[in-house]
Coordinates of C-alpha atoms and ligand atoms in Angstrom, one line a residue:
M1126 CA 34.6 -4.4 16.0
T1127 CA 33.9 -6.2 12.6
R1128 CA 30.4 -7.2 11.6
D1129 CA 31.0 -10.7 12.6
D1130 CA 32.2 -9.7 16.1
A1131 CA 29.0 -7.6 16.7
I1132 CA 26.7 -8.5 19.5
Y1133 CA 23.1 -8.3 18.3
D1134 CA 20.1 -7.5 20.6
V1135 CA 18.1 -10.2 18.9
M1136 CA 18.5 -13.0 16.4
V1137 CA 15.3 -13.7 14.5
I1138 CA 15.3 -17.3 13.4
G1139 CA 12.9 -17.6 10.4
A1140 CA 12.0 -15.6 7.4
G1141 CA 8.3 -16.4 6.9
F1142 CA 5.5 -14.0 8.0
A1143 CA 6.5 -14.4 11.7
G1144 CA 10.2 -13.9 11.1
M1145 CA 9.7 -10.9 8.8
A1146 CA 7.3 -9.3 11.2
A1147 CA 9.6 -9.9 14.2
A1148 CA 12.6 -8.4 12.4
L1149 CA 10.5 -5.4 11.4
F1150 CA 9.0 -4.8 14.9
A1151 CA 12.4 -5.3 16.6
S1152 CA 14.2 -2.9 14.3
A1153 CA 11.4 -0.3 14.7
Q1154 CA 12.0 -0.4 18.4
G1155 CA 15.7 0.4 17.9
L1156 CA 17.0 -3.1 18.5
R1157 CA 20.1 -4.4 16.7
V1158 CA 18.6 -7.2 14.7
V1159 CA 20.0 -10.1 12.7
Q1160 CA 17.7 -12.5 10.8
A1161 CA 18.3 -15.9 9.2
G1162 CA 15.9 -18.1 7.2
A1163 CA 15.0 -19.6 3.9
T1164 CA 11.8 -20.1 2.0
G1165 CA 8.7 -20.0 4.1
G1166 CA 4.9 -19.8 3.7
I1167 CA 5.2 -16.2 2.8
D1168 CA 6.8 -17.2 -0.6
F1169 CA 3.7 -19.4 -1.4
S1170 CA 1.0 -17.2 0.1
T1171 CA -1.9 -15.7 -1.8
G1172 CA -1.0 -12.3 -0.4
F1173 CA -4.1 -12.3 1.8
I1174 CA -3.6 -11.6 5.5
D1175 CA -6.0 -13.8 7.4
L1176 CA -6.8 -12.9 11.0
M1177 CA -9.5 -15.4 11.9
G1178 CA -12.0 -16.9 9.4
V1179 CA -13.3 -20.3 10.5
H1180 CA -14.4 -21.7 13.8
P1181 CA -15.3 -24.4 14.8
V1182 CA -13.4 -26.0 11.9
E1183 CA -15.4 -29.2 12.1
E1184 CA -18.5 -27.1 11.3
G1185 CA -16.8 -24.9 8.8
H1186 CA -18.5 -21.9 10.4
R1187 CA -17.2 -18.7 8.7
W1188 CA -17.1 -15.4 10.4
N1189 CA -17.6 -12.0 9.0
N1190 CA -16.3 -10.3 12.2
P1191 CA -12.8 -11.6 13.0
W1192 CA -12.8 -10.1 16.5
S1193 CA -16.0 -12.0 17.4
A1194 CA -14.4 -15.1 15.9
I1195 CA -11.2 -14.6 18.0
K1196 CA -13.4 -14.3 21.2
A1197 CA -15.2 -17.5 20.3
V1198 CA -11.9 -19.3 19.6
V1199 CA -10.4 -18.2 22.9
R1200 CA -13.5 -19.2 24.8
D1201 CA -13.6 -22.7 23.1
C1202 CA -9.8 -23.3 22.8
P1203 CA -8.3 -21.4 25.8
K1204 CA -4.8 -22.5 24.9
H1205 CA -5.0 -21.0 21.4
P1206 CA -2.1 -18.4 21.1
Y1207 CA -4.7 -15.6 20.5
G1208 CA -5.6 -16.2 24.2
L1209 CA -2.3 -14.6 25.1
L1210 CA -3.0 -11.4 23.1
E1211 CA -5.1 -8.4 23.6
R1212 CA -7.1 -6.9 20.7
R1213 CA -5.0 -3.7 20.9
E1214 CA -1.8 -5.7 20.4
I1215 CA -3.2 -7.6 17.4
E1216 CA -4.5 -4.4 15.8
E1217 CA -1.2 -2.5 16.4
S1218 CA 0.8 -5.4 14.9
L1219 CA -1.3 -5.5 11.7
D1220 CA -1.3 -1.7 11.3
I1221 CA 2.5 -1.5 11.6
F1222 CA 3.0 -4.5 9.3
T1223 CA 0.6 -3.4 6.6
G1224 CA 1.8 0.2 7.0
F1225 CA 5.3 -0.9 6.2
L1226 CA 4.1 -2.8 3.1
T1227 CA 2.2 0.2 2.0
E1228 CA 5.2 2.5 2.5
Q1229 CA 7.2 0.1 0.4
G1230 CA 4.8 0.3 -2.5
L1231 CA 2.7 -2.8 -1.7
E1232 CA -0.5 -1.2 -0.4
Y1233 CA -2.9 -3.2 1.8
V1234 CA -6.5 -2.5 2.6
G1235 CA -9.3 -3.8 4.7
R1236 CA -12.0 -2.9 7.2
K1237 CA -11.4 -2.6 10.9
E1238 CA -14.4 -4.6 12.1
R1239 CA -15.1 -6.9 9.2
N1240 CA -13.4 -9.6 7.2
T1241 CA -13.3 -9.0 3.4
C1242 CA -14.7 -11.6 1.1
A1243 CA -11.9 -12.3 -1.4
I1244 CA -12.0 -14.4 -4.5
T1245 CA -9.6 -17.4 -4.5
P1246 CA -8.0 -19.0 -7.5
A1247 CA -10.6 -21.7 -7.5
G1248 CA -13.4 -19.1 -7.6
T1249 CA -14.5 -19.8 -4.1
I1250 CA -14.9 -16.9 -1.6
K1251 CA -12.6 -16.6 1.4
R1252 CA -13.0 -14.3 4.4
T1253 CA -9.7 -12.6 5.1
Y1254 CA -8.7 -9.4 6.9
R1255 CA -6.3 -7.4 4.7
V1256 CA -5.9 -7.7 1.0
P1257 CA -3.5 -6.1 -1.4
R1258 CA -5.0 -2.9 -2.9
T1259 CA -4.9 -4.6 -6.3
A1260 CA -7.4 -7.3 -5.2
W1261 CA -9.8 -4.9 -3.5
N1262 CA -12.0 -4.0 -6.5
G1263 CA -12.7 -7.7 -6.9
S1264 CA -14.3 -7.8 -3.4
V1265 CA -16.2 -4.6 -4.2
A1266 CA -17.5 -6.1 -7.5
L1267 CA -18.4 -9.3 -5.8
G1268 CA -20.3 -7.4 -3.0
K1269 CA -22.3 -5.5 -5.6
K1270 CA -22.6 -8.5 -8.0
A1271 CA -21.5 -6.0 -10.7
P1272 CA -21.1 -6.9 -14.3
A1273 CA -17.5 -8.1 -14.5
L1274 CA -15.2 -9.9 -16.9
I1275 CA -12.4 -12.3 -15.9
V1276 CA -9.6 -12.5 -18.3
D1277 CA -7.2 -15.4 -18.6
F1278 CA -4.5 -16.3 -21.1
H1279 CA -3.8 -19.2 -23.4
G1280 CA -0.8 -21.1 -21.9
L1281 CA -1.1 -19.8 -18.3
K1282 CA -1.7 -22.8 -16.0
G1283 CA -3.2 -22.6 -12.6
F1284 CA -5.9 -20.0 -13.4
S1285 CA -9.1 -20.5 -15.3
G1286 CA -11.6 -17.7 -15.7
K1287 CA -14.1 -20.3 -16.9
Q1288 CA -13.8 -22.4 -13.8
L1289 CA -14.2 -19.3 -11.7
V1290 CA -17.3 -18.2 -13.5
E1291 CA -18.8 -21.7 -13.2
T1292 CA -18.1 -21.7 -9.4
Q1293 CA -19.8 -18.4 -9.0
Q1294 CA -22.6 -18.7 -11.5
H1295 CA -25.5 -18.8 -9.0
N1296 CA -24.0 -16.2 -6.8
W1297 CA -22.7 -13.7 -9.4
P1298 CA -24.8 -14.0 -12.6
E1299 CA -23.2 -11.1 -14.4
L1300 CA -19.7 -12.5 -14.2
R1301 CA -18.2 -13.7 -17.5
S1302 CA -14.8 -14.8 -18.7
V1303 CA -12.7 -14.6 -21.8
R1304 CA -9.4 -16.3 -22.7
I1305 CA -7.0 -14.4 -24.9
D1306 CA -3.4 -14.5 -26.2
F1307 CA -1.1 -12.6 -24.0
P1308 CA 0.6 -9.9 -26.2
G1309 CA 3.8 -11.6 -27.6
G1310 CA 3.4 -14.6 -25.3
R1311 CA 3.5 -18.1 -26.8
G1312 CA 3.5 -21.7 -25.4
E1313 CA 3.5 -22.1 -21.6
L1314 CA 3.3 -18.9 -19.7
Y1315 CA 4.3 -18.2 -16.1
P1316 CA 3.0 -15.5 -13.8
E1317 CA 6.5 -14.1 -13.1
H1318 CA 7.2 -13.6 -16.9
L1319 CA 3.9 -12.0 -17.5
A1320 CA 4.5 -9.6 -14.5
W1321 CA 7.9 -8.6 -16.0
A1322 CA 6.3 -8.1 -19.4
L1323 CA 3.6 -5.9 -18.0
A1324 CA 6.3 -3.5 -16.7
D1325 CA 6.3 -2.2 -20.3
P1326 CA 3.5 0.3 -20.9
L1327 CA 3.3 -0.7 -24.6
I1328 CA 2.4 -4.3 -23.6
R1329 CA -0.4 -2.9 -21.4
E1330 CA -1.7 -1.0 -24.3
R1331 CA -1.7 -4.1 -26.5
L1332 CA -3.4 -6.0 -23.7
V1333 CA -6.2 -3.5 -23.4
A1334 CA -6.7 -3.4 -27.2
S1335 CA -7.2 -7.2 -27.2
I1336 CA -9.6 -7.2 -24.3
A1337 CA -11.7 -4.1 -25.0
P1338 CA -14.0 -5.8 -27.6
H1339 CA -15.0 -8.3 -24.9
A1340 CA -15.5 -5.7 -22.1
A1341 CA -17.8 -3.1 -23.5
D1342 CA -20.7 -3.9 -21.1
V1343 CA -18.8 -4.6 -17.9
E1344 CA -17.8 -2.3 -15.0
Y1345 CA -14.9 -4.4 -13.7
V1346 CA -12.2 -6.5 -15.3
G1347 CA -10.4 -9.1 -13.3
F1348 CA -7.0 -10.6 -14.1
P1349 CA -4.9 -13.4 -12.6
A1350 CA -2.3 -11.7 -10.3
V1351 CA 0.3 -11.0 -12.9
L1352 CA 0.0 -7.2 -13.1
G1353 CA 3.6 -6.2 -12.3
L1354 CA 6.2 -7.4 -9.9
N1355 CA 7.5 -4.5 -8.0
D1356 CA 4.8 -1.8 -8.4
P1357 CA 1.5 -3.6 -9.2
Q1358 CA -0.6 -0.6 -8.2
K1359 CA 1.0 1.4 -11.0
V1360 CA 0.1 -1.2 -13.5
V1361 CA -3.5 -1.4 -12.3
T1362 CA -3.9 2.4 -12.4
H1363 CA -2.5 2.6 -15.9
L1364 CA -4.8 -0.2 -17.1
E1365 CA -7.8 1.6 -15.4
E1366 CA -6.9 4.8 -17.3
L1367 CA -6.6 2.9 -20.6
F1368 CA -9.8 0.9 -20.1
G1369 CA -12.0 3.3 -18.2
K1370 CA -13.0 0.3 -16.1
R1371 CA -12.2 -0.8 -12.5
I1372 CA -9.4 -3.4 -12.5
F1373 CA -8.6 -6.1 -10.0
E1374 CA -6.3 -9.1 -9.5
I1375 CA -7.2 -12.6 -8.3
P1376 CA -4.3 -14.7 -6.9
T1377 CA -3.1 -17.6 -9.1
L1378 CA -2.5 -21.1 -7.5
P1379 CA 0.7 -21.2 -5.3
P1380 CA 3.4 -20.4 -6.0
S1381 CA 1.8 -17.2 -7.1
I1382 CA 3.4 -13.8 -7.6
A1383 CA 2.1 -12.6 -4.3
G1384 CA 5.0 -14.4 -2.5
P1385 CA 7.8 -12.8 -4.6
R1386 CA 6.2 -9.4 -4.2
L1387 CA 6.1 -9.7 -0.4
R1388 CA 9.6 -11.1 -0.2
A1389 CA 11.0 -8.3 -2.5
V1390 CA 9.5 -5.8 -0.1
F1391 CA 11.3 -7.3 2.9
D1392 CA 14.5 -8.0 1.0
R1393 CA 14.9 -4.3 0.3
G1394 CA 13.0 -2.9 3.3
L1395 CA 14.5 -4.8 6.3
P1396 CA 18.2 -3.9 5.5
S1397 CA 17.2 -0.3 5.0
Q1398 CA 15.8 -0.5 8.6
G1399 CA 19.2 -1.7 9.8
V1400 CA 18.5 -5.4 9.9
R1401 CA 21.3 -7.7 9.0
T1402 CA 19.7 -10.4 6.8
L1403 CA 21.3 -13.8 6.3
S1404 CA 19.1 -14.8 3.4
Q1405 CA 18.6 -18.4 2.4
K1406 CA 20.6 -19.6 5.4
L1407 CA 19.5 -21.7 8.3
V1408 CA 20.8 -21.8 11.9
T1409 CA 22.7 -25.1 12.1
Q1410 CA 24.0 -24.9 15.7
V1411 CA 23.2 -22.9 18.8
R1412 CA 25.3 -22.6 21.9
K1413 CA 24.5 -20.9 25.2
M1414 CA 27.4 -18.6 26.2
D1415 CA 28.6 -17.6 29.7
G1416 CA 26.3 -14.7 30.7
G1417 CA 23.4 -16.2 28.9
M1418 CA 23.9 -14.9 25.4
F1419 CA 23.4 -17.2 22.4
Q1420 CA 26.0 -18.0 19.8
F1421 CA 24.6 -19.3 16.5
D1422 CA 26.2 -21.0 13.5
V1423 CA 24.3 -19.9 10.4
G1424 CA 24.7 -21.7 7.1
S1425 CA 27.3 -24.4 6.4
G1426 CA 30.7 -25.0 4.8
A1427 CA 32.6 -22.0 3.6
A1428 CA 29.5 -19.8 3.7
R1429 CA 29.0 -20.4 7.5
V1430 CA 28.9 -17.4 9.8
T1431 CA 28.8 -17.2 13.6
V1432 CA 26.5 -14.7 15.2
V1433 CA 26.1 -13.7 18.9
A1434 CA 22.9 -12.3 20.2
K1435 CA 21.5 -11.3 23.6
A1436 CA 18.1 -12.9 22.8
A1437 CA 16.4 -14.8 20.1
I1438 CA 12.9 -15.2 18.5
L1439 CA 12.1 -18.6 17.2
A1440 CA 9.9 -18.2 14.1
T1441 CA 10.7 -21.4 12.3
G1442 CA 7.2 -22.5 11.4
R1443 CA 5.9 -26.1 11.5
F1444 CA 6.7 -28.9 9.0
F1445 CA 6.6 -26.7 5.9
G1446 CA 9.0 -24.2 7.4
K1447 CA 11.1 -27.0 9.0
G1448 CA 10.7 -25.7 12.5
L1449 CA 9.2 -29.1 13.4
W1450 CA 10.6 -32.4 12.2
A1451 CA 9.0 -35.9 12.3
D1452 CA 10.9 -39.2 12.5
R1453 CA 9.2 -42.6 12.8
E1454 CA 8.2 -42.0 16.4
K1455 CA 8.0 -38.4 17.4
L1456 CA 7.8 -34.7 16.4
T1457 CA 10.9 -32.7 17.3
E1458 CA 11.7 -29.0 17.4
S1459 CA 14.7 -28.5 15.1
V1460 CA 16.8 -25.7 16.5
F1461 CA 16.8 -25.9 20.3
G1462 CA 15.2 -29.4 20.8
L1463 CA 12.4 -27.9 22.8
P1464 CA 9.5 -30.1 24.0
V1465 CA 6.8 -30.4 21.4
V1466 CA 3.1 -30.8 22.4
Q1467 CA 2.0 -33.7 20.3
P1468 CA -0.2 -36.8 20.3
E1469 CA 1.1 -39.7 22.4
N1470 CA 2.1 -41.8 19.5
R1471 CA 2.4 -41.8 15.7
E1472 CA -1.1 -43.4 15.3
G1473 CA -2.5 -40.2 16.8
W1474 CA -1.0 -37.8 14.3
H1475 CA -3.6 -38.2 11.6
R1476 CA -7.3 -39.1 11.5
S1477 CA -8.1 -41.9 9.1
E1478 CA -10.0 -39.7 6.6
F1479 CA -7.6 -37.2 4.8
F1480 CA -10.4 -34.6 4.5
D1481 CA -11.8 -35.1 8.0
P1482 CA -13.5 -31.8 8.9
K1483 CA -11.9 -31.8 12.3
G1484 CA -8.4 -31.6 10.8
H1485 CA -5.4 -33.7 12.0
P1486 CA -3.9 -33.5 15.5
A1487 CA -0.4 -33.2 14.0
N1488 CA -1.5 -29.8 12.7
T1489 CA -2.0 -28.4 16.2
A1490 CA 1.4 -29.8 17.4
G1491 CA 4.0 -27.2 18.4
I1492 CA 5.7 -25.6 21.3
E1493 CA 4.0 -24.2 24.3
V1494 CA 4.9 -20.8 25.6
D1495 CA 4.3 -18.8 28.8
S1496 CA 2.4 -15.6 28.9
R1497 CA 5.5 -13.7 27.6
F1498 CA 5.8 -16.1 24.6
R1499 CA 8.9 -17.9 26.0
P1500 CA 9.0 -21.5 25.0
L1501 CA 8.5 -23.9 27.9
G1502 CA 11.1 -26.5 28.7
T1503 CA 10.5 -30.0 30.2
S1504 CA 10.0 -28.6 33.7
G1505 CA 7.1 -26.5 32.5
L1506 CA 9.1 -23.3 33.0
P1507 CA 10.6 -21.2 30.3
A1508 CA 13.5 -23.1 28.7
Y1509 CA 15.6 -19.9 28.4
E1510 CA 14.9 -16.5 29.9
N1511 CA 15.8 -14.8 26.6
L1512 CA 14.2 -17.1 24.0
F1513 CA 10.8 -16.1 22.6
A1514 CA 8.6 -17.8 19.9
A1515 CA 6.1 -16.7 17.3
G1516 CA 4.1 -17.9 14.4
A1517 CA 3.1 -21.4 13.1
I1518 CA 5.4 -23.2 15.5
L1519 CA 3.1 -22.4 18.4
A1520 CA 1.0 -25.3 19.6
H1521 CA -2.8 -25.4 19.9
Q1522 CA -3.8 -23.8 16.6
D1523 CA -4.5 -25.1 13.1
W1524 CA -3.9 -21.9 11.1
M1525 CA -4.7 -23.5 7.8
R1526 CA -8.2 -24.7 8.8
M1527 CA -9.0 -21.7 11.0
K1528 CA -7.8 -19.2 8.4
C1529 CA -5.6 -17.3 10.8
G1530 CA -2.1 -17.9 9.2
A1531 CA -0.4 -14.5 8.6
G1532 CA -2.5 -12.6 11.2
L1533 CA -1.4 -15.0 14.0
A1534 CA 2.2 -15.0 12.8
I1535 CA 2.3 -11.1 12.8
A1536 CA 0.5 -10.6 16.1
T1537 CA 2.5 -13.2 18.0
A1538 CA 5.7 -11.7 16.6
Y1539 CA 4.7 -8.3 17.8
K1540 CA 4.0 -9.6 21.3
A1541 CA 7.3 -11.6 21.4
V1542 CA 9.2 -8.4 20.5
E1543 CA 7.4 -6.4 23.1
E1544 CA 8.2 -8.9 25.8
L1545 CA 11.8 -9.3 24.7
N1546 CA 12.3 -5.6 24.9
K1547 CA 10.9 -5.1 28.4
Ligands
FAD975 C1 0.6 -22.4 0.1 C2 0.4 -21.5 1.3 C3 -0.6 -20.5 1.2 C4 -0.9 -19.6 2.2 N1 -1.8 -18.7 2.1 C5 -2.1 -17.8 3.1 C6 -3.1 -16.8 3.0 O1 -3.7 -16.7 2.0 N2 -3.3 -16.1 4.1 C7 -2.6 -16.2 5.3 O2 -2.9 -15.5 6.2 N3 -1.7 -17.1 5.4 C8 -1.4 -17.9 4.4 N4 -0.4 -18.9 4.5 C9 0.3 -19.1 5.8 C10 1.5 -18.2 6.0 O3 2.2 -18.0 4.8 C11 2.5 -18.8 7.0 O4 2.8 -20.1 6.6 C12 2.0 -18.9 8.4 O5 1.4 -17.8 8.8 C13 3.2 -19.3 9.3 O6 4.2 -18.4 9.2 P1 5.6 -18.6 10.0 O7 6.5 -17.4 9.7 O8 5.3 -18.9 11.4 O9 6.2 -19.9 9.4 P2 6.8 -20.3 8.0 O10 6.1 -19.5 6.9 O11 6.7 -21.8 7.8 O12 8.3 -19.8 8.0 C14 9.3 -20.5 8.7 C15 10.6 -19.8 8.4 O13 11.6 -20.4 9.3 C16 12.7 -20.7 8.6 N5 13.5 -21.7 9.3 C17 13.2 -23.0 9.6 N6 14.2 -23.6 10.3 C18 15.2 -22.6 10.4 C19 16.5 -22.6 10.9 N7 17.1 -23.7 11.5 N8 17.2 -21.5 10.8 C20 16.7 -20.4 10.3 N9 15.5 -20.3 9.7 C21 14.8 -21.4 9.8 C22 12.2 -21.1 7.3 O14 13.3 -21.1 6.3 C23 11.2 -20.1 7.0 O15 11.8 -18.9 6.6 C24 -0.1 -19.7 3.4 C25 0.9 -20.7 3.6 C26 1.1 -21.6 2.5 C27 2.2 -22.6 2.7

């Protein structure tokens, strides 16, 4: 049997957080997995894994304990996808996911019962559940209000130490900033180029020599997240040795380096788990075969491949990922044409104020699933016995405002795989 004749146990449609997580969990369970997808939220993420931070969104109420927040959300919004999950399943999913990242050299940390206060590129504080190890010292320094210096670079857009200090001035009085020339860098600088440059230990030494005169009286030094592409912890550890200070990273504005770091981990890690990845390719056609299996066309033109799978996980996101599509009249699911829960008409998609604290109804549109995460058809029953769904495409949640993006994607992917493999 050639590769193209193979019958896969599962086709994962999507390569964002939900698709990556589903492919990881399914391959870990010994399933034969093929995955297709292009750019998703993961490529633009800050690298923080949110579980549940804000509820009710209209009050902007922030939670330190994500588990209490989830309980409150499920009580107040019973159709929220977290209502279909047990705490144990959410915990296991996050442990496996972050364990995989850590094994692949991108270590993640956090506390079991508490959100971590992480510093955003704007200098505001966000409650999130897991952060890259390279950001952790920033949260510790913030918690202690320790003397700290934020470094930024002439020519680097999307990150201002000065703005960060101004935003935090009442909360963190011993925070200062300095802007320096990046060693050998002139004109406009981009995070990815700086990250490559910092792979060279000599550049790190020159960097520390430029900053040291400004950092004599601080305990912590914070940088925009440019400290290496593939092995940021190695760069951080070396800078700590050179400086004798604690070092941390703060994400830059999207697209930041956190996305390429995560994608690189999955690009090398999933194939080594046996997953066949059809990168930067979308499912263009799906056919149901005799016996119930799916046949997918993936990609177009000469690069098109056809794949057969016994089951599928739909993890195509919402509008950003292209899982949902809007014409002048309605919102449509783009692969299977599944029914989409949505306001009755276009006028109901958005509230009149862009920054309305309640958010916009279009941002809770999506597909409904049964208790096994199978999308419902028009009859209210599962559209297919062997189709499951996970991530942002699920209805009744506004991940952006509730601050539950990656956590919800990972946990629902875990449950979808569990159900598929029963
Ligand atoms: C700018 C930005 C910042 C973010 N920051 C954070 C953060 O700090 N913390 C956090 O927890 N979350 C964050 N998120 C949210 C997170 O990245 C995810 O967007 C969210 O969790 C949903 O993930 P998803 O995989 O369901 O969908 P998406 O990320 O939207 O991915 C959908 C995937 O489906 C693929 N797809 C679509 N149609 C097809 C098709 N026909 N065939 C094959 N594949 C298809 C797309 O190519 C894509 O790979 C951020 C998102 C953005 C956009």
